Coordinates of C-alpha atoms and ligand atoms in Angstrom, one line a residue:
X2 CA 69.4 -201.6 174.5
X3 CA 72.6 -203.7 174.5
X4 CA 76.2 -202.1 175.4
X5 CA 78.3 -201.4 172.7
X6 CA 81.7 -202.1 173.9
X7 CA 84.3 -199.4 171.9
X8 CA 87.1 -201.5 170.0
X9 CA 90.7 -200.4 171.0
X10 CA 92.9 -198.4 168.6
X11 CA 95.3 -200.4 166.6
X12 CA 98.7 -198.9 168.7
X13 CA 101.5 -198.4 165.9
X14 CA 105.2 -199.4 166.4
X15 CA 107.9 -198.9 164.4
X16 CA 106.0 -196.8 161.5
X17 CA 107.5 -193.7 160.2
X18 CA 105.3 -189.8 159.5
X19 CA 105.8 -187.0 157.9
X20 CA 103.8 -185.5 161.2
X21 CA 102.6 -186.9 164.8
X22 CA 99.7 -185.1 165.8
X23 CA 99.2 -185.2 169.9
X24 CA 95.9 -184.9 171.0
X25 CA 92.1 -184.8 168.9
X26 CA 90.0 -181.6 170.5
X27 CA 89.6 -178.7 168.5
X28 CA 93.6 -177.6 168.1
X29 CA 94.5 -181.1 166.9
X30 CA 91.8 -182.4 165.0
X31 CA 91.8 -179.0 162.8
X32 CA 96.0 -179.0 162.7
X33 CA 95.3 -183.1 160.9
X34 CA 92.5 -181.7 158.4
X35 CA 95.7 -179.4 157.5
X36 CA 98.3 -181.4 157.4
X37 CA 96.1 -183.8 155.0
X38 CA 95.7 -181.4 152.8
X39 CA 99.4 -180.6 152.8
X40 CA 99.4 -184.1 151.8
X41 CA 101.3 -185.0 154.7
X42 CA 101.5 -188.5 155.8
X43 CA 100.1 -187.8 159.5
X44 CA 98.7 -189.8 162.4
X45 CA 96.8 -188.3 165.4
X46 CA 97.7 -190.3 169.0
X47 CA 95.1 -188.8 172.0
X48 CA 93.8 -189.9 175.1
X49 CA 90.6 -189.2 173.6
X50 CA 88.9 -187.5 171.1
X51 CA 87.4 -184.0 171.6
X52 CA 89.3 -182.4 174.6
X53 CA 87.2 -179.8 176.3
X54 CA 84.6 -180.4 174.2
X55 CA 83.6 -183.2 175.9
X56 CA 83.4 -181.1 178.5
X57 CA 80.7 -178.9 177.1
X58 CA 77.4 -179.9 176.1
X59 CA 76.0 -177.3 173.4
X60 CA 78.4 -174.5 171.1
X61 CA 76.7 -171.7 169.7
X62 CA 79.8 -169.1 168.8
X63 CA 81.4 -171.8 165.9
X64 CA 81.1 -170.2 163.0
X65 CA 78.5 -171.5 160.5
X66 CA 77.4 -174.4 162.2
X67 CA 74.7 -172.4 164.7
X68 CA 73.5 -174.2 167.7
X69 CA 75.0 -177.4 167.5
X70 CA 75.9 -180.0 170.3
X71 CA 79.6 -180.1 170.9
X72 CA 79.4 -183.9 170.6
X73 CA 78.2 -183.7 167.2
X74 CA 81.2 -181.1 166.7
X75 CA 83.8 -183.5 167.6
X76 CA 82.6 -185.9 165.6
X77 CA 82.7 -183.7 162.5
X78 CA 85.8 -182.7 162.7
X79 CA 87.1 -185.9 163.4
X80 CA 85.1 -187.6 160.1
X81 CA 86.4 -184.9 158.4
X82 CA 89.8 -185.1 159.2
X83 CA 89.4 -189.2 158.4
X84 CA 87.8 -188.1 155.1
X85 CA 91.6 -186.6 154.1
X86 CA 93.1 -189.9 155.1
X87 CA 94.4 -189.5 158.6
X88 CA 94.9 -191.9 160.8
X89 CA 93.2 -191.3 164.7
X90 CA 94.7 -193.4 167.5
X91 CA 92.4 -193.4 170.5
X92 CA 93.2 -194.4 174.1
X93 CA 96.8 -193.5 174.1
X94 CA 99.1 -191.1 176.2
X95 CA 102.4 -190.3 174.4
X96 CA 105.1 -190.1 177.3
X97 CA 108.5 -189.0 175.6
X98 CA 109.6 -187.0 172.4
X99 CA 113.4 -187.2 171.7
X100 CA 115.2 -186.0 169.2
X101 CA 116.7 -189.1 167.1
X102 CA 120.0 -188.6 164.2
X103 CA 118.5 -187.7 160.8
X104 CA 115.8 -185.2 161.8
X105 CA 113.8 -187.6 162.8
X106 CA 111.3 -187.4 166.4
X107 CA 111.4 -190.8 168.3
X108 CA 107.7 -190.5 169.7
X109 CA 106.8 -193.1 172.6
X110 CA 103.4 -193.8 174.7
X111 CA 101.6 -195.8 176.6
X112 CA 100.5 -199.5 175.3
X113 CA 103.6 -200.0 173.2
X114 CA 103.2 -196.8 171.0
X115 CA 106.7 -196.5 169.4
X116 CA 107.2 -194.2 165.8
X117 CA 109.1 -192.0 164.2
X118 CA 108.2 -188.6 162.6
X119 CA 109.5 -185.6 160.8
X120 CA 107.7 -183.1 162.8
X121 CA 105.2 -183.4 166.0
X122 CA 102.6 -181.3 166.7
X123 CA 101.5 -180.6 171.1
X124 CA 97.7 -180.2 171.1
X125 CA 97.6 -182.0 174.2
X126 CA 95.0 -179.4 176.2
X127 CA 95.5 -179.1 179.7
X128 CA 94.6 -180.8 183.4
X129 CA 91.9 -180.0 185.3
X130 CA 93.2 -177.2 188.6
X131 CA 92.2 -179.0 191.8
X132 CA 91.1 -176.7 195.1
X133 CA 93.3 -178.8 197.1
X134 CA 91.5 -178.8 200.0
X135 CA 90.3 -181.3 202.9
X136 CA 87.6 -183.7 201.3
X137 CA 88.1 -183.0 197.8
X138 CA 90.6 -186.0 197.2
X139 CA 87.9 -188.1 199.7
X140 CA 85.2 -187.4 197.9
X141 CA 85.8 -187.2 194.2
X142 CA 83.5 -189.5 192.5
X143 CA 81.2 -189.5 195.8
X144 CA 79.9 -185.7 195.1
X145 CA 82.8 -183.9 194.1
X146 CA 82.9 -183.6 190.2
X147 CA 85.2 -181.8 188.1
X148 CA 82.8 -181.6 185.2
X149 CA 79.4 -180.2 185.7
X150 CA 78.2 -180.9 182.3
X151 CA 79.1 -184.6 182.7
X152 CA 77.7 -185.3 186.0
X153 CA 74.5 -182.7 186.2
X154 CA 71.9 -185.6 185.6
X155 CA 73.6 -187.6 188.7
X156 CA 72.3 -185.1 191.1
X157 CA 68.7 -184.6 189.5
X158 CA 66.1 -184.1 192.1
X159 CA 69.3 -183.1 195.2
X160 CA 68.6 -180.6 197.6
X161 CA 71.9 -178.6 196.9
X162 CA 74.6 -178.6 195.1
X163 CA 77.8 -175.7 195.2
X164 CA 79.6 -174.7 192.5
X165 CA 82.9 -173.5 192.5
X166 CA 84.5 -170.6 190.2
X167 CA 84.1 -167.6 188.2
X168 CA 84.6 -168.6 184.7
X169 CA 82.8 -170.0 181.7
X170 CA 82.9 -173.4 183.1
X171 CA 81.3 -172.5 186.2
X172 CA 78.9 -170.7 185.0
X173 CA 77.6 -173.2 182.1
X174 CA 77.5 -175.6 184.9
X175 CA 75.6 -173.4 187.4
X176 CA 73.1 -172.7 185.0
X177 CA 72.9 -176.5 183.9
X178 CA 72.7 -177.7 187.5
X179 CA 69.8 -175.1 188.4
X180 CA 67.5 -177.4 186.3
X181 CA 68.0 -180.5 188.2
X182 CA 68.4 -179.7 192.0
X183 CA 66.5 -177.1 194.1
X184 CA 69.4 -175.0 195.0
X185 CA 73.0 -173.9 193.6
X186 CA 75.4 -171.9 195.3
X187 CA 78.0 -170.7 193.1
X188 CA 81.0 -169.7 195.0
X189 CA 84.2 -167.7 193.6
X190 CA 86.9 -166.1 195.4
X191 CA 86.4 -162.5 194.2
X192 CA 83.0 -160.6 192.9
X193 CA 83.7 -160.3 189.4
X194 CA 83.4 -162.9 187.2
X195 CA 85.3 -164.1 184.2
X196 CA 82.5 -166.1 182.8
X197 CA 80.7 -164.1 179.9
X198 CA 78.3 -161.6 180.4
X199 CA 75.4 -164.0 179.2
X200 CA 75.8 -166.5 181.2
X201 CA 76.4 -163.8 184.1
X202 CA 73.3 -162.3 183.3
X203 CA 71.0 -166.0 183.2
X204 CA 72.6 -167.0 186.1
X205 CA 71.6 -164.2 188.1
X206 CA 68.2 -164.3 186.8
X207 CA 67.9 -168.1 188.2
X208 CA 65.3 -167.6 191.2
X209 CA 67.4 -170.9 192.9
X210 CA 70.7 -169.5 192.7
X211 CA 72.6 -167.9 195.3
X212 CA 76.0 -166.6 195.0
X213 CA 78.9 -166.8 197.7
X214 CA 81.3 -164.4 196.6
X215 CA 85.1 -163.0 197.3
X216 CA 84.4 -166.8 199.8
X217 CA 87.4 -169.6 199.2
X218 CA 86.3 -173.3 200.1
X219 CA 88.5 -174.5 203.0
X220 CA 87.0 -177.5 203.5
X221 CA 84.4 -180.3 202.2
X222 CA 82.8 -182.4 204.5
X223 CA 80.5 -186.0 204.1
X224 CA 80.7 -189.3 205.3
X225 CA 79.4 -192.0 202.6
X226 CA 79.3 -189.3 200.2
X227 CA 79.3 -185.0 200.6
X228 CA 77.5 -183.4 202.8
X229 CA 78.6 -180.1 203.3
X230 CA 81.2 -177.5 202.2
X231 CA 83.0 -175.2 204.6
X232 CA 83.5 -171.6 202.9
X233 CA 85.4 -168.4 204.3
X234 CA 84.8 -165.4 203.5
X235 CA 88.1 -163.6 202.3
X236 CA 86.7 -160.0 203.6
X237 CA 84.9 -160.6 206.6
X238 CA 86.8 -163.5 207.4
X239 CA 83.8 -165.3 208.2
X240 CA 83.1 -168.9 208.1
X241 CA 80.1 -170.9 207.2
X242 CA 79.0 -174.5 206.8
X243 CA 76.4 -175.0 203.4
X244 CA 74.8 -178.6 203.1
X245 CA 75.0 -179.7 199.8
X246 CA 75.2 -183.0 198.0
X247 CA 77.8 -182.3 195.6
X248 CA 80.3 -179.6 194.6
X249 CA 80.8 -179.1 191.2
X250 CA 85.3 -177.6 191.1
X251 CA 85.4 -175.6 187.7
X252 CA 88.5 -173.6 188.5
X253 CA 90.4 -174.1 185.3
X254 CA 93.1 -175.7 183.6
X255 CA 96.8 -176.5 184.5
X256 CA 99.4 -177.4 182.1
X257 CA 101.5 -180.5 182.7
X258 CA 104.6 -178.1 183.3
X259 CA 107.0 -180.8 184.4
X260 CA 106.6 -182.9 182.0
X261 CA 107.0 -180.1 178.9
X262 CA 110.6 -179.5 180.5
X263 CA 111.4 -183.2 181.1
X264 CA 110.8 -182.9 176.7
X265 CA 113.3 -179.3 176.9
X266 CA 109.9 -177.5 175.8
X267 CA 110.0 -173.7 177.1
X268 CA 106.8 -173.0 179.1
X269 CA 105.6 -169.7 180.8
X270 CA 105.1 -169.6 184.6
X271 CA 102.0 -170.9 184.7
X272 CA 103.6 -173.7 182.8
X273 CA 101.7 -173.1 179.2
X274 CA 104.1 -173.8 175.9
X275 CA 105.9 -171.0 174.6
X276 CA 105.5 -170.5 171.0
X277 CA 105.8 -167.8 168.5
X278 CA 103.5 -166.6 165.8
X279 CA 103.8 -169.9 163.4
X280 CA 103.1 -172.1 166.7
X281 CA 106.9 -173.0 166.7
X282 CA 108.5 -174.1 169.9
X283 CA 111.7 -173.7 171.1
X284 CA 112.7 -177.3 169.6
X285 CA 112.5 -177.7 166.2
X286 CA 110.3 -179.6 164.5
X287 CA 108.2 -179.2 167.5
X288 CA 104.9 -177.0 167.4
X289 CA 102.3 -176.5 169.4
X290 CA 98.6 -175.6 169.2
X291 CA 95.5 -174.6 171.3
X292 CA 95.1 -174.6 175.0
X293 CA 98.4 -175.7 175.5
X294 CA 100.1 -173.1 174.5
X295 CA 100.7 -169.2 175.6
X296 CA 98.9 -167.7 172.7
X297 CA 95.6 -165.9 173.3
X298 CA 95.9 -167.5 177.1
X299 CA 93.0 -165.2 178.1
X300 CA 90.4 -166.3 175.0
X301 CA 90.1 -169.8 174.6
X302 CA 87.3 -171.1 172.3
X303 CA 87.0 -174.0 169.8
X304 CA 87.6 -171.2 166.7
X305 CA 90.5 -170.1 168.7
X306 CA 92.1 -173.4 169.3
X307 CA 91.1 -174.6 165.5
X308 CA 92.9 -171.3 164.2
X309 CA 96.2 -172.3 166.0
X310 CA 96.1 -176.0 165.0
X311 CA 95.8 -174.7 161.3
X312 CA 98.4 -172.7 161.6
X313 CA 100.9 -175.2 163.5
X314 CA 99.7 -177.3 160.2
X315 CA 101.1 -175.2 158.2
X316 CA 104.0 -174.3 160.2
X317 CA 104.9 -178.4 160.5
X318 CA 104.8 -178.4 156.7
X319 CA 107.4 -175.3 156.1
X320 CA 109.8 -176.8 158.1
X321 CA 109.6 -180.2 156.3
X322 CA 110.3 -178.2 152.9
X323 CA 112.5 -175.9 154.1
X324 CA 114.3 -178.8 155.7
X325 CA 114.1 -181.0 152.5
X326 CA 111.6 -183.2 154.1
X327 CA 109.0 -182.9 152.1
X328 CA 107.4 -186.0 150.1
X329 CA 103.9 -185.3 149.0
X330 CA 102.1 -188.2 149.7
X331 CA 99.0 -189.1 147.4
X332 CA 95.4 -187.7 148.2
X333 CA 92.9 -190.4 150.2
X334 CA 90.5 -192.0 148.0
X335 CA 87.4 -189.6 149.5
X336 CA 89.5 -186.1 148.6
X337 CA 90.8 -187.7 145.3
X338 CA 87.2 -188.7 144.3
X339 CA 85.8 -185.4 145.0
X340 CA 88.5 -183.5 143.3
X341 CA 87.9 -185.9 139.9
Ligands
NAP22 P1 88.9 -170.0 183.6 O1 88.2 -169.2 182.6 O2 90.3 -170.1 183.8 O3 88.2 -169.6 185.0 C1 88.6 -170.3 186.2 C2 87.9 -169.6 187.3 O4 88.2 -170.3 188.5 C3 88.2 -168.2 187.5 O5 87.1 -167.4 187.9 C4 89.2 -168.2 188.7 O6 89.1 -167.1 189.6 C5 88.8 -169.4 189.5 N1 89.9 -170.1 190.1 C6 91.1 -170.4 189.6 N2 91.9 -171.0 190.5 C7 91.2 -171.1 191.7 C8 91.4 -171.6 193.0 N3 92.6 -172.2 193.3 N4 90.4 -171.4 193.9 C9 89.3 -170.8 193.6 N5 89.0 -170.3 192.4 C10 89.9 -170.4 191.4 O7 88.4 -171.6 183.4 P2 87.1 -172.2 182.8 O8 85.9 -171.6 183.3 O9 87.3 -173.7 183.1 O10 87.3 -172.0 181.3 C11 88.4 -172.4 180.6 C12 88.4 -171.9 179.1 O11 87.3 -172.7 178.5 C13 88.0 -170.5 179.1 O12 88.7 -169.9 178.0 C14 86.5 -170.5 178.8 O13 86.1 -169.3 178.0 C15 86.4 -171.7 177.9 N6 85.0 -172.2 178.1 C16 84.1 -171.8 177.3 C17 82.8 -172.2 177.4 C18 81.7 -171.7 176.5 O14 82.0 -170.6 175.8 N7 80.6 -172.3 176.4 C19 82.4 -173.1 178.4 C20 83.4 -173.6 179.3 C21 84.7 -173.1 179.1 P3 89.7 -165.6 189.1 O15 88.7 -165.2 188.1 O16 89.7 -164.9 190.4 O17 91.0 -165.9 188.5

């Protein structure tokens, strides 16, 4: 089979939108389908299409779609947000947002993206939490992996492998990972789990599972590649070596904080996006939508983010008309041939 090399995004400079869309997983793509049919003149810029769904291998909680692989997900919303017209701009990290005269958004990025827009919509996820620990810088990409569902196949027929957390992730991963090597240890700081009771419940039914509980990692060891993870156990206090060949870090998300206040975006603590029921931030013409955010902080899911990129749609759209903004733009060939 031959490689099929992706071709790069077209980077726009010096175009003008009714709406910038940052970021194409579940909160974005669904806030575009929106806008589009708000008729809108709207362009999505992302690192890459899907977010956290590429992180995932099958969804079974959307609703209507039933089992269904998250990749062909992603690419259904993003054919369907296409359908209405929008434009998707892959490969591409927006840097700065600043407020230009006119009520206009200068939005800037990385290989030469420079536009203008009305109104900008944040779906922009979140990072990946590191452990921060002796080893883990050392080894990533030699046996520490920050996605289990990415790198499971890697470690077919491996002795061990740990895996580290208590939520969803971890557990998805665990379960994946018990398929291809003889042994998973799933360790978490604390003995109860965030992770769904399902998955709680096939995990622990796993005969090559063991779990390492209220245990923190302190260190992970290897030479070439890992060897061995050093745990401590917060109760007893006790210390031991396991030798694995690859520890799976599934501890969450963190928000890029700094950079939301270098853009004068209010955040939480924890450095999530404060926004109100209509996704607004605190700057106008600035909304927000899906993991980024505050809202539902403790129940993220695809319908979840979806919901809050609709709304944020239809938030970015009030604001244009109630700002006099608003210039319908006509409907894209596919829409206007279905509606005739
Ligand atoms: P999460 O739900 O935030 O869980 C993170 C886990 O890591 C928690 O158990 C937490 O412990 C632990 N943790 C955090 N910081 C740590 C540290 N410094 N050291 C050790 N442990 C640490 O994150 P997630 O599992 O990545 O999931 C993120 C979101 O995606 C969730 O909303 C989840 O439901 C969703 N998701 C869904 C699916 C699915 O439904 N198929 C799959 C994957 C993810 P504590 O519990 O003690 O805080």
């Amino acid at each position: 089979m031959g490689l099929r090399l992706k071709r790069p995004s077209r980077v726009p400079r010096g175009e003008e939108y009714d709406l910038v869309i940052v970021g194409a997983g579940p909160a974005g793509l669904s806030a575009a389908i929106y806008a589009a049919r708000f008729l809108l003149k709207t362009i999505v810029v992302t690192v890459d299409v899907g977010g956290q769904l590429n992180l995932t291998d099958w969804v079974d909680d959307y609703p209507g779609m039933g089992k269904v692989r998250a990749s062909d997900l992603v690419a259904s919303f993003k054919s369907h947000a296409e359908m209405f017209g929008v434009k998707i701009v892959d490969g591409v990290k927006v840097t700065d947002i600043q407020e230009e005269d006119g009520d206009w958004l200068r939005v800037k990025g990385t290989r030469g993206l420079d536009l203008r827009s009305r109104a900008v919509i944040l779906a922009v996820g979140s990072e990946r939490r590191k452990l921060g620990v002796p080893g883990e810088k050392e080894f990533a990409g030699r046996g520490v992996s920050y996605c289990s569902v990415c790198d499971a196949p890697f470690f077919k027929g491996k002795d061990a492998v740990a895996v580290v957390g208590g939520g969803d992730a971890a557990f998805e991963g665990a379960i994946l990972l018990s398929g291809y090597v003889k042994k998973v240890y799933l360790i978490h700081r604390r003995r109860g789990f965030r992770a769904k009771p399902f998955y709680v419940e096939e995990l622990k039914s796993k005969p090559n599972v063991e779990f390492v509980l209220d245990s923190v990692v302190k260190e992970i060891r290897g030479d070439d590649s890992v060897k061995s993870v050093v745990v401590v156990n917060k109760v007893t206090g006790e210390e031991r070596e396991i030798k694995v060949d690859g520890v799976f870090i599934e501890i969450g998300f963190q928000p890029p904080k700094e950079w939301y206040q270098k853009l004068g975006l209010e955040t939480d603590d924890a450095g999530y996006l404060k926004v109100d029921e209509w996704m607004r931030t605190n700057k106008p013409g600035i909304f927000a939508a899906g993991d980024a955010t505050t809202l539902w902080k403790g129940f993220r899911q695809v319908v979840t983010a979806a919901a809050m990129g609709a709304v944020a749609a239809y938030s970015a759209y009030n604001y244009l008309v109630e700002k006099g903004l608003y210039k319908p733009r006509s409907r894209a060939p596919a829409e206007a041939s279905a509606k005739s």
